[in-house]
Amino acid sequence: MILDLTHCISPEMPVYPGTEQPVLTTACTIREAGYRETILHMYSHTGTHMDAPAHMIDGGRTLDAFPAETFVGPGFVLDCRGLREIPLSLLRAHEDEIRRADFLLFCTGWDKRWGRVEYYEDFPCLTPEAAAFVATLPLKGIGEDCISIDPCDSVDFPNHITLLGAGLVNTENLKELDALLGKEFSFITLPLKFENADGCSCRAVAMVD
């Protein structure tokens, strides 16, 4: 079974505060040109997307510099629903399962608020101690079903700095992670390969065993 974990890009979709909405413009039509094409105008961190270390780290690695195998591997979903923050104790309780995965995904339940103002508010984030622990793990990346790994009012983005600084990639705005709780699966999150990519929208899926 393949589960789509990706929000569809549309002009009315939620975007990070201060970011412009995506614009999808018809460039060519079948009636006029014999084929159809669309101009996509959007930020590199639109919708379900991946952060590269270069997003926050000066001189950090860009997505195009990673080999393709970076974006595929076994995943583990950590149930964070109902929490105000994600503590180190929760990670420690599931350390064995996390260490068997390439991707640690945080299920907060915030994807159910997609399209509403509360999507931007009060989602649980890693504590500093928890983020520091994740940075020591032999992971390829992390992901979450909310808009960020730091609160939207953050000015110094400590979790981004810690985790991207450790060389991890981060896929934000995932959906339906609750369907993967307790399951074994492969996580596939593929960004476009463009030059010096600080981030890029992805098509993220899970292949359930």
Short mmCIF file of C-alpha atoms in Angstrom, two decimals:
data_model
loop_
_atom_site.label_atom_id
_atom_site.label_comp_id
_atom_site.label_asym_id
_atom_site.label_seq_id
_atom_site.Cartn_x
_atom_site.Cartn_y
_atom_site.Cartn_z
CA MET A 1 0.00 0.00 0.00
CA ILE A 2 1.24 3.48 -0.88
CA LEU A 3 -0.02 6.35 1.29
CA ASP A 4 0.21 9.91 -0.05
CA LEU A 5 1.53 12.23 2.69
CA THR A 6 1.49 15.36 0.54
CA HIS A 7 -0.79 18.41 0.58
CA CYS A 8 -1.85 19.62 -2.88
CA ILE A 9 -0.40 22.98 -3.98
CA SER A 10 -3.10 25.54 -4.77
CA PRO A 11 -3.39 29.33 -4.77
CA GLU A 12 -5.47 29.30 -1.56
CA MET A 13 -3.26 26.93 0.47
CA PRO A 14 -1.70 27.79 3.83
CA VAL A 15 1.81 29.25 3.60
CA TYR A 16 4.30 30.31 6.26
CA PRO A 17 3.45 33.77 7.64
CA GLY A 18 5.00 36.45 5.45
CA THR A 19 5.35 34.16 2.43
CA GLU A 20 3.49 34.88 -0.80
CA GLN A 21 0.79 32.47 -1.95
CA PRO A 22 1.69 30.27 -4.91
CA VAL A 23 0.46 31.45 -8.30
CA LEU A 24 -0.47 28.90 -10.98
CA THR A 25 -0.86 30.62 -14.35
CA THR A 26 -1.99 28.97 -17.58
CA ALA A 27 0.79 29.55 -20.09
CA CYS A 28 -0.47 27.48 -23.01
CA THR A 29 -3.78 25.84 -23.81
CA ILE A 30 -4.60 22.87 -26.01
CA ARG A 31 -7.05 25.03 -27.99
CA GLU A 32 -4.50 27.73 -28.76
CA ALA A 33 -1.16 25.90 -28.78
CA GLY A 34 -2.01 22.24 -29.07
CA TYR A 35 -0.65 21.49 -25.63
CA ARG A 36 -1.14 22.65 -22.05
CA GLU A 37 1.50 24.19 -19.77
CA THR A 38 1.37 26.03 -16.44
CA ILE A 39 3.73 28.61 -14.95
CA LEU A 40 4.40 27.88 -11.28
CA HIS A 41 5.42 30.89 -9.20
CA MET A 42 6.08 29.95 -5.59
CA TYR A 43 8.64 29.99 -2.82
CA SER A 44 10.95 27.00 -2.40
CA HIS A 45 9.34 26.20 0.97
CA THR A 46 5.74 25.92 -0.22
CA GLY A 47 3.37 23.20 0.95
CA THR A 48 4.82 19.80 1.77
CA HIS A 49 8.48 20.63 1.34
CA MET A 50 12.00 19.78 2.41
CA ASP A 51 14.44 22.05 4.24
CA ALA A 52 18.09 21.66 3.35
CA PRO A 53 20.81 22.56 5.85
CA ALA A 54 21.44 25.57 3.58
CA HIS A 55 18.01 26.91 4.57
CA MET A 56 19.37 28.05 7.95
CA ILE A 57 23.10 27.26 8.02
CA ASP A 58 25.53 29.58 6.26
CA GLY A 59 27.50 27.36 3.90
CA GLY A 60 25.19 24.43 4.64
CA ARG A 61 24.59 21.65 2.15
CA THR A 62 21.98 22.26 -0.56
CA LEU A 63 19.44 19.63 -1.65
CA ASP A 64 21.05 19.13 -5.06
CA ALA A 65 24.30 18.16 -3.31
CA PHE A 66 22.68 15.18 -1.55
CA PRO A 67 22.64 11.78 -3.27
CA ALA A 68 19.18 10.48 -4.19
CA GLU A 69 19.32 7.76 -1.52
CA THR A 70 19.17 10.49 1.13
CA PHE A 71 15.46 10.87 0.38
CA VAL A 72 14.40 7.25 0.82
CA GLY A 73 14.49 4.94 3.82
CA PRO A 74 12.61 3.26 6.65
CA GLY A 75 10.54 5.63 8.76
CA PHE A 76 9.21 5.70 12.29
CA VAL A 77 6.24 7.83 13.38
CA LEU A 78 6.30 9.17 16.94
CA ASP A 79 2.86 9.92 18.38
CA CYS A 80 2.99 13.50 19.73
CA ARG A 81 -0.73 14.21 19.66
CA GLY A 82 -2.07 16.04 22.69
CA LEU A 83 1.35 17.27 23.81
CA ARG A 84 2.35 20.88 24.41
CA GLU A 85 5.99 20.04 23.63
CA ILE A 86 7.98 16.98 22.54
CA PRO A 87 10.25 15.97 25.44
CA LEU A 88 13.44 13.97 25.53
CA SER A 89 11.72 11.34 27.68
CA LEU A 90 9.34 10.45 24.83
CA LEU A 91 12.23 9.98 22.43
CA ARG A 92 14.12 7.87 24.95
CA ALA A 93 11.06 5.65 25.41
CA HIS A 94 11.15 4.81 21.69
CA GLU A 95 14.90 5.00 21.13
CA ASP A 96 15.28 1.44 19.82
CA GLU A 97 12.57 1.95 17.19
CA ILE A 98 13.96 5.35 16.19
CA ARG A 99 17.47 3.95 15.77
CA ARG A 100 16.16 1.36 13.30
CA ALA A 101 14.78 4.14 11.07
CA ASP A 102 16.31 6.61 8.64
CA PHE A 103 13.49 9.11 9.14
CA LEU A 104 11.86 10.20 12.39
CA LEU A 105 8.40 11.64 11.73
CA PHE A 106 6.43 13.57 14.35
CA CYS A 107 2.67 13.03 14.32
CA THR A 108 1.15 16.09 16.03
CA GLY A 109 -2.31 15.89 14.44
CA TRP A 110 -1.97 19.45 13.15
CA ASP A 111 -2.63 18.33 9.56
CA LYS A 112 -6.30 18.11 10.57
CA ARG A 113 -6.19 21.92 11.02
CA TRP A 114 -4.87 22.56 7.48
CA GLY A 115 -6.60 25.60 6.00
CA ARG A 116 -7.60 27.07 9.39
CA VAL A 117 -5.88 29.83 11.36
CA GLU A 118 -5.10 27.44 14.22
CA TYR A 119 -2.77 25.49 11.89
CA TYR A 120 -0.18 28.17 12.66
CA GLU A 121 -0.64 28.09 16.43
CA ASP A 122 0.52 26.03 19.42
CA PHE A 123 1.75 22.91 17.62
CA PRO A 124 4.17 20.91 19.79
CA CYS A 125 7.87 21.41 19.12
CA LEU A 126 10.94 19.59 20.36
CA THR A 127 12.45 20.84 23.58
CA PRO A 128 16.11 21.94 23.29
CA GLU A 129 17.21 18.72 25.00
CA ALA A 130 15.11 16.60 22.65
CA ALA A 131 16.41 18.39 19.55
CA ALA A 132 20.00 17.96 20.74
CA PHE A 133 19.37 14.23 21.19
CA VAL A 134 17.83 13.83 17.72
CA ALA A 135 20.89 15.59 16.26
CA THR A 136 23.09 12.78 17.61
CA LEU A 137 21.07 9.98 15.97
CA PRO A 138 22.18 8.29 12.72
CA LEU A 139 19.17 9.61 10.78
CA LYS A 140 18.86 10.91 7.26
CA GLY A 141 16.09 13.30 8.21
CA ILE A 142 13.00 14.18 10.16
CA GLY A 143 9.49 15.28 9.22
CA GLU A 144 6.30 16.58 10.78
CA ASP A 145 2.63 17.16 10.00
CA CYS A 146 2.77 20.82 11.01
CA ILE A 147 4.22 23.94 9.43
CA SER A 148 7.56 24.05 11.25
CA ILE A 149 9.83 22.47 13.85
CA ASP A 150 9.95 25.86 15.60
CA PRO A 151 7.00 28.05 16.63
CA CYS A 152 5.87 30.50 13.94
CA ASP A 153 6.83 33.44 16.17
CA SER A 154 10.40 32.18 16.60
CA VAL A 155 13.15 34.63 15.63
CA ASP A 156 16.22 32.42 16.16
CA PHE A 157 14.84 29.02 15.02
CA PRO A 158 16.77 26.89 17.54
CA ASN A 159 15.45 23.50 16.41
CA HIS A 160 16.19 24.26 12.78
CA ILE A 161 19.72 25.34 13.69
CA THR A 162 20.33 22.23 15.79
CA LEU A 163 18.91 19.68 13.36
CA LEU A 164 19.88 21.19 10.02
CA GLY A 165 23.26 21.96 11.57
CA ALA A 166 23.64 18.22 12.14
CA GLY A 167 23.20 17.66 8.40
CA LEU A 168 19.63 16.36 8.52
CA VAL A 169 16.94 17.19 5.99
CA ASN A 170 13.48 18.14 7.27
CA THR A 171 10.14 17.59 5.53
CA GLU A 172 7.42 19.93 6.78
CA ASN A 173 3.64 20.04 6.19
CA LEU A 174 3.18 16.29 5.91
CA LYS A 175 -0.29 14.79 6.36
CA GLU A 176 -1.96 11.57 7.55
CA LEU A 177 0.98 10.42 9.67
CA ASP A 178 -1.54 9.00 12.13
CA ALA A 179 -2.29 6.26 9.58
CA LEU A 180 1.31 5.06 9.96
CA LEU A 181 1.39 4.73 13.74
CA GLY A 182 2.59 1.26 14.70
CA LYS A 183 3.36 0.32 11.09
CA GLU A 184 6.58 -0.53 9.30
CA PHE A 185 7.05 1.52 6.14
CA SER A 186 9.50 3.12 3.75
CA PHE A 187 9.40 6.91 3.61
CA ILE A 188 10.05 8.55 0.25
CA THR A 189 10.28 12.34 0.06
CA LEU A 190 11.59 13.58 -3.29
CA PRO A 191 12.38 17.26 -3.92
CA LEU A 192 13.06 18.70 -7.34
CA LYS A 193 16.76 18.87 -8.15
CA PHE A 194 17.56 22.49 -8.88
CA GLU A 195 20.82 24.34 -8.40
CA ASN A 196 21.71 25.54 -4.89
CA ALA A 197 18.35 24.46 -3.47
CA ASP A 198 17.78 25.72 0.09
CA GLY A 199 14.51 23.78 0.05
CA CYS A 200 11.89 22.47 -2.32
CA SER A 201 8.33 21.20 -2.46
CA CYS A 202 8.18 17.39 -2.35
CA ARG A 203 5.93 14.51 -3.19
CA ALA A 204 6.16 12.53 0.04
CA VAL A 205 4.72 9.02 0.29
CA ALA A 206 4.93 5.98 2.54
CA MET A 207 5.20 2.44 1.21
CA VAL A 208 3.65 0.32 3.93
CA ASP A 209 5.04 -3.18 4.40
#
